[in-house]
């Protein structure tokens, strides 16, 4: 049950790519069967691609798998049957109340934010004095408990790495690129500068956010791309080891040797057969798409064959990258975003090559095809990201791998069937940036930063106007960060790290999101430090994870509910309790209430943990 639920929820990360087809105007909504097939075929391929990696990356690996271990601890406590100790019974009850309390608090705060009682974000932008270059910068944080909970789960090391990227982006690069002297020099050299296109007297907020969105974020893409490639290089040996181990296990089975129950994966020949069925389905989907686009119909065979080769090669590579990084720093901060960036750039470059070889004219369908192929690869990535984490949980509770792997496939199908409904609900209620407007005027458009960036990269590469200089500069920064990570890790004997992918994420996620993730990471660290050395430290850590999970669940469910109410009532603010433009100090009240409630929740969870 835990396996099915876990992988079903992971499918939601397809929102990092799929909305791109709406943003470029190819889709007006999310067609049910196309969306489902992309998720199911790519997701099942993610399961089969990760099976050969289980022994290398789960069984014979020192990777910590933080969420996998946490899930195993919760399952062990709750599964002692008639022999449960009273402490286990108490912990089960306490854990349930912690999840419920976190969800209610999170949803309740989101309700008051939707009601305009509290602000959803606090930010401050400033114009710098001439002595500091005269540019602009700013910082803010989103008052969202879901982000606080996510920050708790990613941990302090990753949170600080994201902070490093955030500070480098907003306090170094943005001020430089908005400095009048730098803008004037770039213009004199004939180099592009987005700040130079803005009218004189543009405010600090618009200036800083425009430069970040159009220039700095593409540097982050370069950082993430280099980090993803570096991860793949480090994975060469585990990849070979995993395949060798899987083939050795199949050889033992074929000679009649019975493997231990906890070593029985789905046989490699069945894995190959299922993978082949998925690839046939993907080929059919790509062929249908190409034939339905007049500009691509004449190159259907070439597009389909190339797309399948791309899915196999890049798909297996990203399965390995995501599985490894999930084991290293947890699924919450694994490189799925970076993989999507890398995958869409490669796919778009291949489409440019096709345009040159086959004489295909420039057409929006080319961008759409690149995004379709990237969506399939991304589905592989997000499922592989979850699978190995979940298989680690199975190993720790002595589950049978082939049963888990079968359950993973069931979870993929279950999640895929739900996703189009949710995406269409969000699309109608809020709309995605660049896509068709929401059915109700006045609702805040969903930024979907990853999907926005990925679609922008596809358009830039295929349209020939991508800022390769910015991506190259980001790649150079990524190399420096990798070197710093190696030096810091060596100097501290692995106790401290600077994960390059996390640094890149700090560059390109909105500052309000990253800042609250960092605050959540620090809050989780302070909480765990407060219980360190106590008799209830282990229980307290588990309760902290459950609180973070509840915070994420509550706000997420409220967001879906809000979308449904907006669509049903055609009211852009169905929960408004105060009129728009009210003199009530929602910003100050929101900050005080948010941090006061967060402190109270952590103190309450600590108190409950001590009583278990």
Coordinates of C-alpha atoms in Angstrom, one line a residue:
X1 CA 0.0 0.0 0.0
X2 CA 2.8 2.4 0.9
X3 CA 4.6 1.6 -2.4
X4 CA 1.5 2.2 -4.5
X5 CA 0.7 5.5 -2.8
X6 CA 4.2 6.7 -2.9
X7 CA 4.7 6.2 -6.7
X8 CA 1.2 7.5 -7.5
X9 CA 2.1 10.8 -5.7
X10 CA 5.4 11.0 -7.5
X11 CA 3.7 11.1 -10.9
X12 CA 2.5 14.7 -10.0
X13 CA 6.0 16.0 -10.8
X14 CA 5.1 15.7 -14.5
X15 CA 3.8 19.2 -13.9
X16 CA 7.4 20.3 -14.4
X17 CA 7.1 19.6 -18.1
X18 CA 3.6 18.9 -19.4
X19 CA 2.2 22.4 -18.9
X20 CA 4.8 23.5 -21.4
X21 CA 2.5 22.3 -24.2
X22 CA -0.2 24.7 -22.9
X23 CA 2.3 27.5 -22.4
X24 CA 3.5 27.4 -26.1
X25 CA -0.2 27.3 -27.3
X26 CA -0.1 23.7 -28.7
X27 CA -2.7 22.5 -26.2
X28 CA -5.6 24.6 -24.9
X29 CA -6.2 21.9 -22.2
X30 CA -4.7 18.6 -21.2
X31 CA -6.2 15.9 -23.5
X32 CA -7.0 12.9 -21.3
X33 CA -5.6 9.9 -23.2
X34 CA -2.5 11.6 -24.5
X35 CA -1.6 12.8 -21.0
X36 CA -2.3 9.4 -19.5
X37 CA -0.3 7.5 -22.1
X38 CA 2.7 9.9 -21.6
X39 CA 2.6 9.3 -17.8
X40 CA 1.9 5.5 -17.9
X41 CA 4.4 4.6 -20.7
X42 CA 7.2 6.8 -19.4
X43 CA 6.4 5.8 -15.8
X44 CA 6.5 2.0 -16.3
X45 CA 9.7 2.5 -18.3
X46 CA 11.1 4.3 -15.2
X47 CA 10.2 1.2 -13.1
X48 CA 11.8 -1.3 -15.5
X49 CA 14.9 0.9 -16.0
X50 CA 15.5 1.1 -12.3
X51 CA 15.1 -2.6 -11.5
X52 CA 18.7 -3.5 -12.7
X53 CA 20.0 -0.7 -10.5
X54 CA 18.5 -2.1 -7.3
X55 CA 21.5 -4.2 -6.2
X56 CA 24.1 -1.6 -7.1
X57 CA 22.4 1.4 -5.7
X58 CA 20.3 0.0 -2.9
X59 CA 21.7 -3.3 -1.6
X60 CA 25.4 -2.8 -2.2
X61 CA 25.6 0.9 -1.6
X62 CA 26.3 3.2 1.4
X63 CA 23.8 5.8 0.1
X64 CA 21.7 7.0 3.0
X65 CA 18.2 7.1 1.4
X66 CA 16.8 9.5 4.0
X67 CA 13.1 9.3 3.1
X68 CA 13.3 5.5 2.5
X69 CA 14.8 5.0 5.9
X70 CA 12.2 7.3 7.5
X71 CA 9.4 5.4 5.8
X72 CA 10.8 2.0 7.0
X73 CA 10.9 3.3 10.6
X74 CA 7.3 4.3 10.4
X75 CA 6.3 1.0 8.9
X76 CA 8.2 -1.0 11.6
X77 CA 6.6 0.9 14.4
X78 CA 3.1 0.5 13.0
X79 CA 3.4 -3.2 12.0
X80 CA 4.1 -5.2 15.1
X81 CA 0.7 -6.9 15.2
X82 CA -0.4 -8.5 18.4
X83 CA 3.1 -8.1 19.9
X84 CA 3.1 -4.3 19.7
X85 CA 4.5 -2.6 22.8
X86 CA 2.5 0.1 24.5
X87 CA 5.1 2.6 23.3
X88 CA 4.5 1.5 19.7
X89 CA 0.7 1.9 20.2
X90 CA 1.3 5.4 21.7
X91 CA 3.6 6.4 18.9
X92 CA 1.0 5.3 16.2
X93 CA -1.7 7.4 17.9
X94 CA 0.7 10.4 18.4
X95 CA 1.9 10.2 14.8
X96 CA -1.6 10.2 13.4
X97 CA -2.5 13.3 15.4
X98 CA 0.8 15.0 14.3
X99 CA 0.0 14.5 10.6
X100 CA -3.6 15.6 11.1
X101 CA -2.6 18.7 13.1
X102 CA 0.0 19.7 10.5
X103 CA -2.5 19.3 7.7
X104 CA -5.2 21.3 9.5
X105 CA -2.8 24.1 10.4
X106 CA -1.4 24.3 6.9
X107 CA -4.8 24.2 5.2
X108 CA -6.2 26.7 7.8
X109 CA -3.4 29.2 7.1
X110 CA -3.9 28.8 3.4
X111 CA -7.6 29.5 3.9
X112 CA -6.9 32.7 5.7
X113 CA -4.4 33.7 3.0
X114 CA -7.1 33.0 0.3
X115 CA -9.4 35.1 2.5
X116 CA -6.9 38.1 2.4
X117 CA -6.5 38.0 6.1
X118 CA -2.8 37.0 5.7
X119 CA -0.4 37.8 2.9
X120 CA 0.9 34.9 0.9
X121 CA 4.3 36.4 0.4
X122 CA 6.6 39.0 2.0
X123 CA 9.2 40.6 -0.2
X124 CA 11.4 43.7 -0.3
X125 CA 13.2 45.1 -3.3
X126 CA 15.7 48.0 -3.2
X127 CA 17.7 50.2 -5.6
X128 CA 21.4 50.0 -4.6
X129 CA 23.4 53.2 -4.1
X130 CA 26.0 54.2 -6.7
X131 CA 28.8 53.0 -4.5
X132 CA 27.5 49.5 -4.9
X133 CA 26.9 49.8 -8.6
X134 CA 23.5 51.4 -8.6
X135 CA 21.6 48.2 -9.6
X136 CA 18.7 46.6 -7.9
X137 CA 18.0 43.5 -5.9
X138 CA 15.5 42.1 -3.4
X139 CA 14.5 39.1 -1.4
X140 CA 11.3 37.6 -0.2
X141 CA 9.8 34.4 1.2
X142 CA 6.5 32.7 0.5
X143 CA 4.3 32.2 3.6
X144 CA 3.5 28.6 2.7
X145 CA 3.6 25.8 5.2
X146 CA 4.0 23.3 2.3
X147 CA 7.4 24.9 1.5
X148 CA 8.3 24.9 5.2
X149 CA 7.6 21.2 5.4
X150 CA 9.5 20.5 2.2
X151 CA 12.5 22.4 3.6
X152 CA 12.4 20.2 6.8
X153 CA 12.6 17.1 4.6
X154 CA 15.5 18.2 2.4
X155 CA 17.8 18.8 5.3
X156 CA 20.3 21.5 6.3
X157 CA 23.1 20.6 3.9
X158 CA 20.9 20.8 0.8
X159 CA 19.1 23.9 2.2
X160 CA 22.3 25.8 2.7
X161 CA 23.5 24.8 -0.8
X162 CA 20.2 26.3 -2.1
X163 CA 20.9 29.4 0.0
X164 CA 24.4 29.6 -1.6
X165 CA 22.8 29.6 -5.1
X166 CA 20.1 32.1 -4.0
X167 CA 22.6 34.6 -2.6
X168 CA 24.9 34.2 -5.6
X169 CA 22.0 34.9 -7.9
X170 CA 20.2 37.8 -6.1
X171 CA 23.0 39.5 -4.2
X172 CA 25.8 39.1 -6.8
X173 CA 24.6 38.5 -10.4
X174 CA 21.3 40.4 -10.4
X175 CA 23.0 43.6 -8.9
X176 CA 25.8 43.3 -11.5
X177 CA 23.4 42.8 -14.5
X178 CA 21.1 45.7 -13.4
X179 CA 24.0 48.1 -12.7
X180 CA 23.8 51.1 -15.1
X181 CA 27.5 51.0 -15.7
X182 CA 27.4 47.3 -16.6
X183 CA 24.3 47.8 -18.8
X184 CA 26.0 50.7 -20.6
X185 CA 29.2 48.7 -21.2
X186 CA 27.3 45.7 -22.5
X187 CA 25.4 47.9 -24.9
X188 CA 28.6 49.6 -26.1
X189 CA 30.0 46.2 -26.8
X190 CA 27.0 45.1 -28.8
X191 CA 26.1 42.5 -26.2
X192 CA 22.5 41.8 -25.2
X193 CA 21.1 43.1 -21.9
X194 CA 17.5 42.7 -20.9
X195 CA 17.9 45.7 -18.5
X196 CA 18.7 47.9 -21.4
X197 CA 15.3 47.2 -23.0
X198 CA 13.4 48.5 -20.0
X199 CA 12.3 52.1 -19.9
X200 CA 14.1 54.6 -17.7
X201 CA 12.8 54.9 -14.2
X202 CA 11.7 51.2 -14.0
X203 CA 11.2 50.3 -10.4
X204 CA 13.6 48.1 -8.4
X205 CA 11.2 45.1 -8.3
X206 CA 10.4 45.0 -12.0
X207 CA 14.0 45.6 -12.9
X208 CA 15.4 42.8 -10.6
X209 CA 12.7 40.2 -11.4
X210 CA 12.9 40.8 -15.1
X211 CA 16.7 40.3 -15.2
X212 CA 16.4 37.2 -13.0
X213 CA 13.6 35.7 -15.1
X214 CA 15.3 36.4 -18.5
X215 CA 19.0 36.0 -17.7
X216 CA 20.0 34.7 -14.3
X217 CA 17.6 31.7 -14.4
X218 CA 19.2 30.5 -17.6
X219 CA 22.6 30.6 -15.8
X220 CA 20.9 28.3 -13.2
X221 CA 20.0 26.0 -16.1
X222 CA 23.7 25.8 -17.0
X223 CA 24.7 25.0 -13.4
X224 CA 22.1 22.2 -13.2
X225 CA 23.0 20.8 -16.6
X226 CA 26.7 20.5 -15.6
X227 CA 25.8 19.0 -12.2
X228 CA 23.6 16.4 -13.9
X229 CA 26.4 15.4 -16.3
X230 CA 28.8 15.2 -13.4
X231 CA 26.4 12.9 -11.6
X232 CA 26.2 10.6 -14.6
X233 CA 30.0 10.4 -14.9
X234 CA 30.2 9.3 -11.2
X235 CA 27.5 6.7 -11.9
X236 CA 29.4 4.8 -14.6
X237 CA 30.7 2.1 -12.3
X238 CA 27.3 1.5 -10.4
X239 CA 25.5 1.3 -13.7
X240 CA 27.8 -1.5 -15.0
X241 CA 27.6 -3.2 -11.6
X242 CA 23.8 -3.1 -11.5
X243 CA 23.4 -4.6 -15.0
X244 CA 26.0 -7.3 -14.3
X245 CA 24.3 -8.3 -11.0
X246 CA 20.9 -8.5 -12.7
X247 CA 22.2 -10.7 -15.5
X248 CA 24.0 -12.9 -12.9
X249 CA 20.7 -13.3 -10.9
X250 CA 18.9 -14.3 -14.1
X251 CA 21.6 -16.9 -14.9
X252 CA 21.2 -18.5 -11.5
X253 CA 17.4 -18.7 -11.9
X254 CA 17.8 -20.3 -15.4
X255 CA 20.0 -23.0 -13.8
X256 CA 17.4 -23.8 -11.2
X257 CA 19.0 -22.0 -8.3
X258 CA 16.4 -20.5 -5.9
X259 CA 17.3 -17.0 -4.8
X260 CA 16.5 -15.7 -1.3
X261 CA 13.1 -14.1 -1.2
X262 CA 14.5 -10.7 -0.5
X263 CA 16.7 -10.9 -3.6
X264 CA 14.0 -11.8 -6.1
X265 CA 13.5 -9.0 -8.6
X266 CA 11.2 -9.3 -11.6
X267 CA 13.2 -11.6 -13.9
X268 CA 15.3 -9.6 -16.4
X269 CA 13.6 -11.2 -19.4
X270 CA 10.2 -10.0 -18.2
X271 CA 11.7 -6.6 -17.5
X272 CA 12.9 -6.5 -21.1
X273 CA 9.5 -7.6 -22.4
X274 CA 7.6 -5.0 -20.5
X275 CA 10.1 -2.3 -21.6
X276 CA 9.6 -3.4 -25.2
X277 CA 5.8 -3.1 -24.9
X278 CA 6.2 0.4 -23.5
X279 CA 8.6 1.4 -26.3
X280 CA 6.1 0.1 -28.9
X281 CA 3.4 2.3 -27.2
X282 CA 5.7 5.3 -27.1
X283 CA 6.5 4.7 -30.8
X284 CA 2.8 4.7 -31.6
X285 CA 2.2 7.9 -29.6
X286 CA 5.1 9.7 -31.3
X287 CA 4.0 8.5 -34.7
X288 CA 0.5 9.6 -34.2
X289 CA 1.7 13.0 -33.0
X290 CA 4.0 13.5 -36.0
X291 CA 1.3 12.5 -38.5
X292 CA -1.2 14.9 -36.9
X293 CA 1.1 17.8 -37.5
X294 CA 1.4 18.8 -41.2
X295 CA 4.9 20.1 -40.9
X296 CA 6.1 16.8 -39.4
X297 CA 4.1 14.2 -41.3
X298 CA 6.7 13.7 -44.0
X299 CA 9.3 12.8 -41.4
X300 CA 7.2 10.5 -39.2
X301 CA 9.5 7.4 -39.5
X302 CA 12.6 9.5 -38.8
X303 CA 11.0 11.3 -35.9
X304 CA 9.6 8.1 -34.3
X305 CA 12.9 6.1 -34.6
X306 CA 14.9 9.0 -33.3
X307 CA 12.5 9.6 -30.5
X308 CA 12.7 6.0 -29.4
X309 CA 16.5 5.9 -29.4
X310 CA 16.5 9.1 -27.4
X311 CA 14.0 7.7 -24.9
X312 CA 16.1 4.5 -24.4
X313 CA 19.5 6.2 -24.1
X314 CA 18.6 9.3 -22.2
X315 CA 15.8 7.6 -20.2
X316 CA 18.2 5.0 -18.8
X317 CA 20.8 7.6 -18.0
X318 CA 18.3 9.8 -16.1
X319 CA 16.9 6.8 -14.3
X320 CA 20.4 6.2 -13.0
X321 CA 21.1 9.9 -12.1
X322 CA 17.8 10.3 -10.3
X323 CA 18.1 7.0 -8.4
X324 CA 21.5 7.9 -7.2
X325 CA 20.7 11.4 -6.2
X326 CA 17.5 10.3 -4.4
X327 CA 19.7 7.9 -2.4
X328 CA 22.2 10.6 -1.7
X329 CA 20.1 13.6 -0.7
X330 CA 16.5 12.3 -0.8
X331 CA 13.7 12.4 -3.4
X332 CA 12.6 15.8 -2.3
X333 CA 15.7 17.4 -3.8
X334 CA 16.7 15.0 -6.5
X335 CA 17.7 16.3 -9.9
X336 CA 14.4 15.8 -11.7
X337 CA 14.3 19.5 -12.6
X338 CA 17.9 19.5 -13.8
X339 CA 17.2 16.3 -15.8
X340 CA 14.3 18.0 -17.4
X341 CA 16.4 21.0 -18.4
X342 CA 19.2 18.7 -19.8
X343 CA 16.7 16.5 -21.6
X344 CA 14.8 19.3 -23.3
X345 CA 18.0 21.0 -24.5
X346 CA 19.3 17.7 -26.0
X347 CA 15.8 17.0 -27.6
X348 CA 15.6 20.5 -29.0
X349 CA 19.1 20.3 -30.5
X350 CA 18.2 17.0 -32.1
X351 CA 15.1 18.6 -33.6
X352 CA 17.3 21.4 -35.0
X353 CA 19.4 18.7 -36.6
X354 CA 16.3 17.2 -38.1
X355 CA 15.3 20.5 -39.5
X356 CA 18.6 20.7 -41.3
X357 CA 18.8 17.1 -42.5
X358 CA 15.1 16.6 -43.5
X359 CA 14.4 20.1 -44.5
X360 CA 11.6 20.5 -42.0
X361 CA 10.5 24.1 -41.8
X362 CA 10.4 26.0 -38.5
X363 CA 7.0 25.3 -37.0
X364 CA 5.5 25.3 -33.5
X365 CA 4.9 21.5 -33.9
X366 CA 8.7 21.0 -33.7
X367 CA 8.8 22.6 -30.3
X368 CA 5.7 20.6 -29.3
X369 CA 7.3 17.3 -30.4
X370 CA 10.5 18.1 -28.4
X371 CA 8.3 18.7 -25.3
X372 CA 6.4 15.4 -25.9
X373 CA 9.6 13.4 -26.0
X374 CA 11.0 15.3 -23.0
X375 CA 7.7 14.6 -21.1
X376 CA 8.2 10.8 -21.6
X377 CA 11.8 11.0 -20.5
X378 CA 10.7 13.1 -17.5
X379 CA 8.1 10.5 -16.5
X380 CA 11.0 8.0 -16.5
X381 CA 13.0 10.3 -14.3
X382 CA 10.4 11.1 -11.7
X383 CA 9.4 7.4 -11.3
X384 CA 13.1 6.2 -11.1
X385 CA 13.6 9.0 -8.6
X386 CA 10.9 7.4 -6.3
X387 CA 11.5 3.8 -7.0
X388 CA 14.9 3.2 -5.5
X389 CA 13.9 5.2 -2.4
X390 CA 10.9 2.9 -2.0
X391 CA 13.0 -0.2 -2.7
X392 CA 15.3 0.9 0.1
X393 CA 12.3 1.0 2.4
X394 CA 11.4 -2.5 1.2
X395 CA 15.0 -3.8 1.9
X396 CA 14.9 -2.5 5.4
X397 CA 11.5 -4.1 6.2
X398 CA 12.5 -7.3 4.3
X399 CA 9.9 -7.0 1.5
X400 CA 10.0 -9.1 -1.6
X401 CA 11.4 -6.9 -4.4
X402 CA 9.4 -8.3 -7.3
X403 CA 6.1 -7.7 -5.4
X404 CA 7.2 -4.1 -4.7
X405 CA 8.1 -3.6 -8.4
X406 CA 4.7 -4.9 -9.4
X407 CA 3.1 -2.5 -7.0
X408 CA 5.1 0.3 -8.5
X409 CA 3.6 -0.4 -11.9
X410 CA 0.1 -0.3 -10.4
X411 CA 0.9 3.0 -8.7
X412 CA 2.1 4.5 -12.0
X413 CA -1.2 3.7 -13.6
X414 CA -3.2 5.0 -10.7
X415 CA -1.4 8.3 -10.6
X416 CA -1.5 8.7 -14.3
X417 CA -5.3 8.4 -14.4
X418 CA -5.8 11.2 -11.9
X419 CA -3.2 13.8 -13.3
X420 CA -5.1 15.1 -16.4
X421 CA -8.2 15.9 -14.2
X422 CA -6.1 17.9 -11.7
X423 CA -4.1 19.7 -14.4
X424 CA -7.2 20.7 -16.3
X425 CA -8.8 21.9 -13.0
X426 CA -5.7 24.1 -12.3
X427 CA -5.7 25.3 -15.9
X428 CA -9.3 26.3 -15.8
X429 CA -9.1 27.9 -12.4
X430 CA -5.8 29.7 -12.6
X431 CA -4.2 29.2 -16.0
X432 CA -0.6 28.7 -16.8
X433 CA 1.8 31.5 -17.7
X434 CA 1.6 32.0 -21.5
X435 CA -1.3 29.7 -21.9
X436 CA -5.1 30.4 -22.4
X437 CA -6.6 32.6 -19.7
X438 CA -8.5 31.2 -16.7
X439 CA -12.3 31.0 -17.0
X440 CA -12.5 33.6 -14.2
X441 CA -10.7 36.9 -14.6
X442 CA -8.6 38.1 -11.7
X443 CA -7.2 34.7 -10.5
X444 CA -3.4 34.6 -10.1
X445 CA -1.8 32.7 -13.0
X446 CA 0.3 29.7 -12.0
X447 CA 3.9 30.5 -12.6
X448 CA 5.0 26.8 -12.9
X449 CA 8.7 27.9 -12.9
X450 CA 10.1 24.6 -14.1
X451 CA 7.6 24.2 -16.9
X452 CA 8.1 27.8 -17.9
X453 CA 11.9 27.4 -18.1
X454 CA 11.8 24.1 -19.9
X455 CA 9.3 25.5 -22.6
X456 CA 11.4 28.6 -22.9
X457 CA 14.6 26.5 -23.5
X458 CA 12.8 24.5 -26.2
X459 CA 11.6 27.6 -27.9
X460 CA 15.0 29.2 -27.6
X461 CA 17.0 26.3 -29.0
X462 CA 14.7 25.6 -31.9
X463 CA 14.1 29.3 -32.7
X464 CA 17.8 30.0 -32.6
X465 CA 17.6 32.7 -30.0
X466 CA 18.6 30.9 -26.9
X467 CA 21.2 32.7 -24.8
X468 CA 23.9 30.1 -25.0
X469 CA 26.3 32.7 -23.4
X470 CA 24.2 32.6 -20.2
X471 CA 24.0 28.9 -20.1
X472 CA 27.7 28.6 -20.8
X473 CA 28.4 31.1 -17.9
X474 CA 26.2 29.0 -15.7
X475 CA 28.0 25.8 -16.8
X476 CA 31.3 27.5 -15.8
X477 CA 29.8 28.4 -12.4
X478 CA 28.7 24.8 -12.1
X479 CA 32.3 23.6 -12.7
X480 CA 33.5 25.9 -9.9
X481 CA 30.7 24.6 -7.6
X482 CA 31.7 21.0 -8.3
X483 CA 35.3 21.8 -7.5
X484 CA 34.2 23.6 -4.3
X485 CA 32.1 20.5 -3.3
X486 CA 35.1 18.2 -3.9
X487 CA 37.4 20.4 -1.8
X488 CA 34.9 20.9 1.1
X489 CA 34.0 17.2 1.1
X490 CA 37.7 16.2 1.2
X491 CA 38.6 18.8 3.9
X492 CA 35.7 17.7 6.2
X493 CA 36.0 14.0 5.3
X494 CA 32.5 14.0 3.9
X495 CA 30.8 15.7 6.9
X496 CA 30.0 18.8 4.8
X497 CA 29.1 19.1 1.1
X498 CA 27.9 21.7 -1.4
X499 CA 25.6 19.7 -3.7
X500 CA 25.9 21.4 -7.2
X501 CA 22.4 20.5 -8.2
X502 CA 21.0 22.2 -5.1
X503 CA 23.1 25.3 -5.9
X504 CA 21.6 25.4 -9.4
X505 CA 18.1 25.0 -7.9
X506 CA 18.8 28.1 -5.7
X507 CA 19.6 30.0 -8.9
X508 CA 16.4 29.3 -10.9
X509 CA 13.6 28.7 -8.4
X510 CA 11.8 31.9 -7.4
X511 CA 13.5 33.6 -4.4
X512 CA 10.3 33.4 -2.4
X513 CA 10.2 29.6 -2.8
X514 CA 13.9 29.0 -2.1
X515 CA 14.0 31.2 0.9
X516 CA 11.2 29.4 2.6
X517 CA 12.8 26.0 1.7
X518 CA 16.0 27.2 3.5
X519 CA 14.0 28.4 6.5
X520 CA 12.3 25.0 6.6
X521 CA 15.7 23.2 6.5
X522 CA 17.0 25.4 9.3
X523 CA 13.8 24.9 11.3
X524 CA 14.1 21.1 10.9
X525 CA 17.8 21.2 12.0
X526 CA 17.0 23.4 15.1
X527 CA 14.2 21.0 16.0
X528 CA 16.4 17.9 15.7
X529 CA 19.1 19.7 17.6
X530 CA 16.7 20.4 20.4
X531 CA 15.9 16.7 20.8
X532 CA 19.4 15.4 20.3
X533 CA 20.6 13.4 23.3
X534 CA 17.1 13.0 24.8
X535 CA 15.5 9.7 25.4
X536 CA 12.9 10.4 22.8
X537 CA 15.3 11.5 20.0
X538 CA 14.4 8.7 17.5
X539 CA 10.7 9.2 18.1
X540 CA 11.0 12.9 17.9
X541 CA 12.8 12.7 14.5
X542 CA 10.0 10.5 13.1
X543 CA 7.4 12.9 14.5
X544 CA 9.2 15.8 12.8
X545 CA 9.0 14.0 9.4
X546 CA 5.3 13.3 10.0
X547 CA 4.7 17.0 10.8
X548 CA 6.5 18.1 7.7
X549 CA 4.4 15.6 5.6
X550 CA 1.2 16.9 7.2
X551 CA 2.1 20.5 6.3
X552 CA 2.6 19.6 2.7
X553 CA -0.6 17.5 2.5
X554 CA -2.8 20.1 4.1
X555 CA -1.9 23.0 1.8
X556 CA -1.8 20.9 -1.3
X557 CA -5.3 19.5 -0.8
X558 CA -6.6 23.0 -0.1
X559 CA -5.0 24.2 -3.3
X560 CA -6.9 21.6 -5.3
X561 CA -10.1 22.4 -3.4
X562 CA -9.7 26.1 -4.2
X563 CA -9.3 25.3 -7.9
X564 CA -12.5 23.3 -7.8
X565 CA -14.5 26.0 -6.0
X566 CA -13.2 28.7 -8.4
X567 CA -14.3 26.6 -11.4
X568 CA -17.7 25.8 -9.9
X569 CA -18.5 29.3 -8.7
X570 CA -16.7 31.4 -11.4
X571 CA -15.4 33.5 -8.5
X572 CA -11.7 34.4 -8.5
X573 CA -11.7 34.8 -4.7
X574 CA -14.3 32.4 -3.3
X575 CA -13.0 32.5 0.2
X576 CA -12.4 36.3 0.5
X577 CA -13.2 37.5 4.0
X578 CA -11.9 41.1 3.5
X579 CA -12.4 43.4 0.5
X580 CA -9.5 43.8 -2.0
X581 CA -7.3 46.7 -1.0
X582 CA -8.4 46.5 2.6
X583 CA -6.4 48.6 5.1
X584 CA -5.8 45.5 7.3
X585 CA -2.0 44.9 7.6
X586 CA -2.1 41.4 6.0
X587 CA 1.7 41.3 5.5
X588 CA 2.7 42.0 9.1
X589 CA -0.1 39.9 10.5
X590 CA 0.8 37.0 8.1
X591 CA 4.5 37.0 9.1
X592 CA 3.7 37.0 12.8
X593 CA 1.0 34.4 12.5
X594 CA 3.1 32.1 10.2
X595 CA 6.2 32.0 12.4
X596 CA 4.3 31.9 15.6
X597 CA 2.2 28.9 14.4
X598 CA 5.3 27.2 13.1
X599 CA 7.1 27.6 16.5
X600 CA 4.0 26.4 18.3
X601 CA 3.7 23.3 16.1
X602 CA 7.3 22.3 16.6
X603 CA 7.0 22.8 20.3
X604 CA 3.8 20.7 20.5
X605 CA 5.4 17.9 18.5
X606 CA 8.4 17.9 20.7
X607 CA 6.2 17.7 23.8
X608 CA 4.1 14.8 22.3
X609 CA 7.3 13.0 21.4
X610 CA 8.5 13.2 25.0
X611 CA 5.3 11.6 26.2
X612 CA 5.3 8.6 23.9

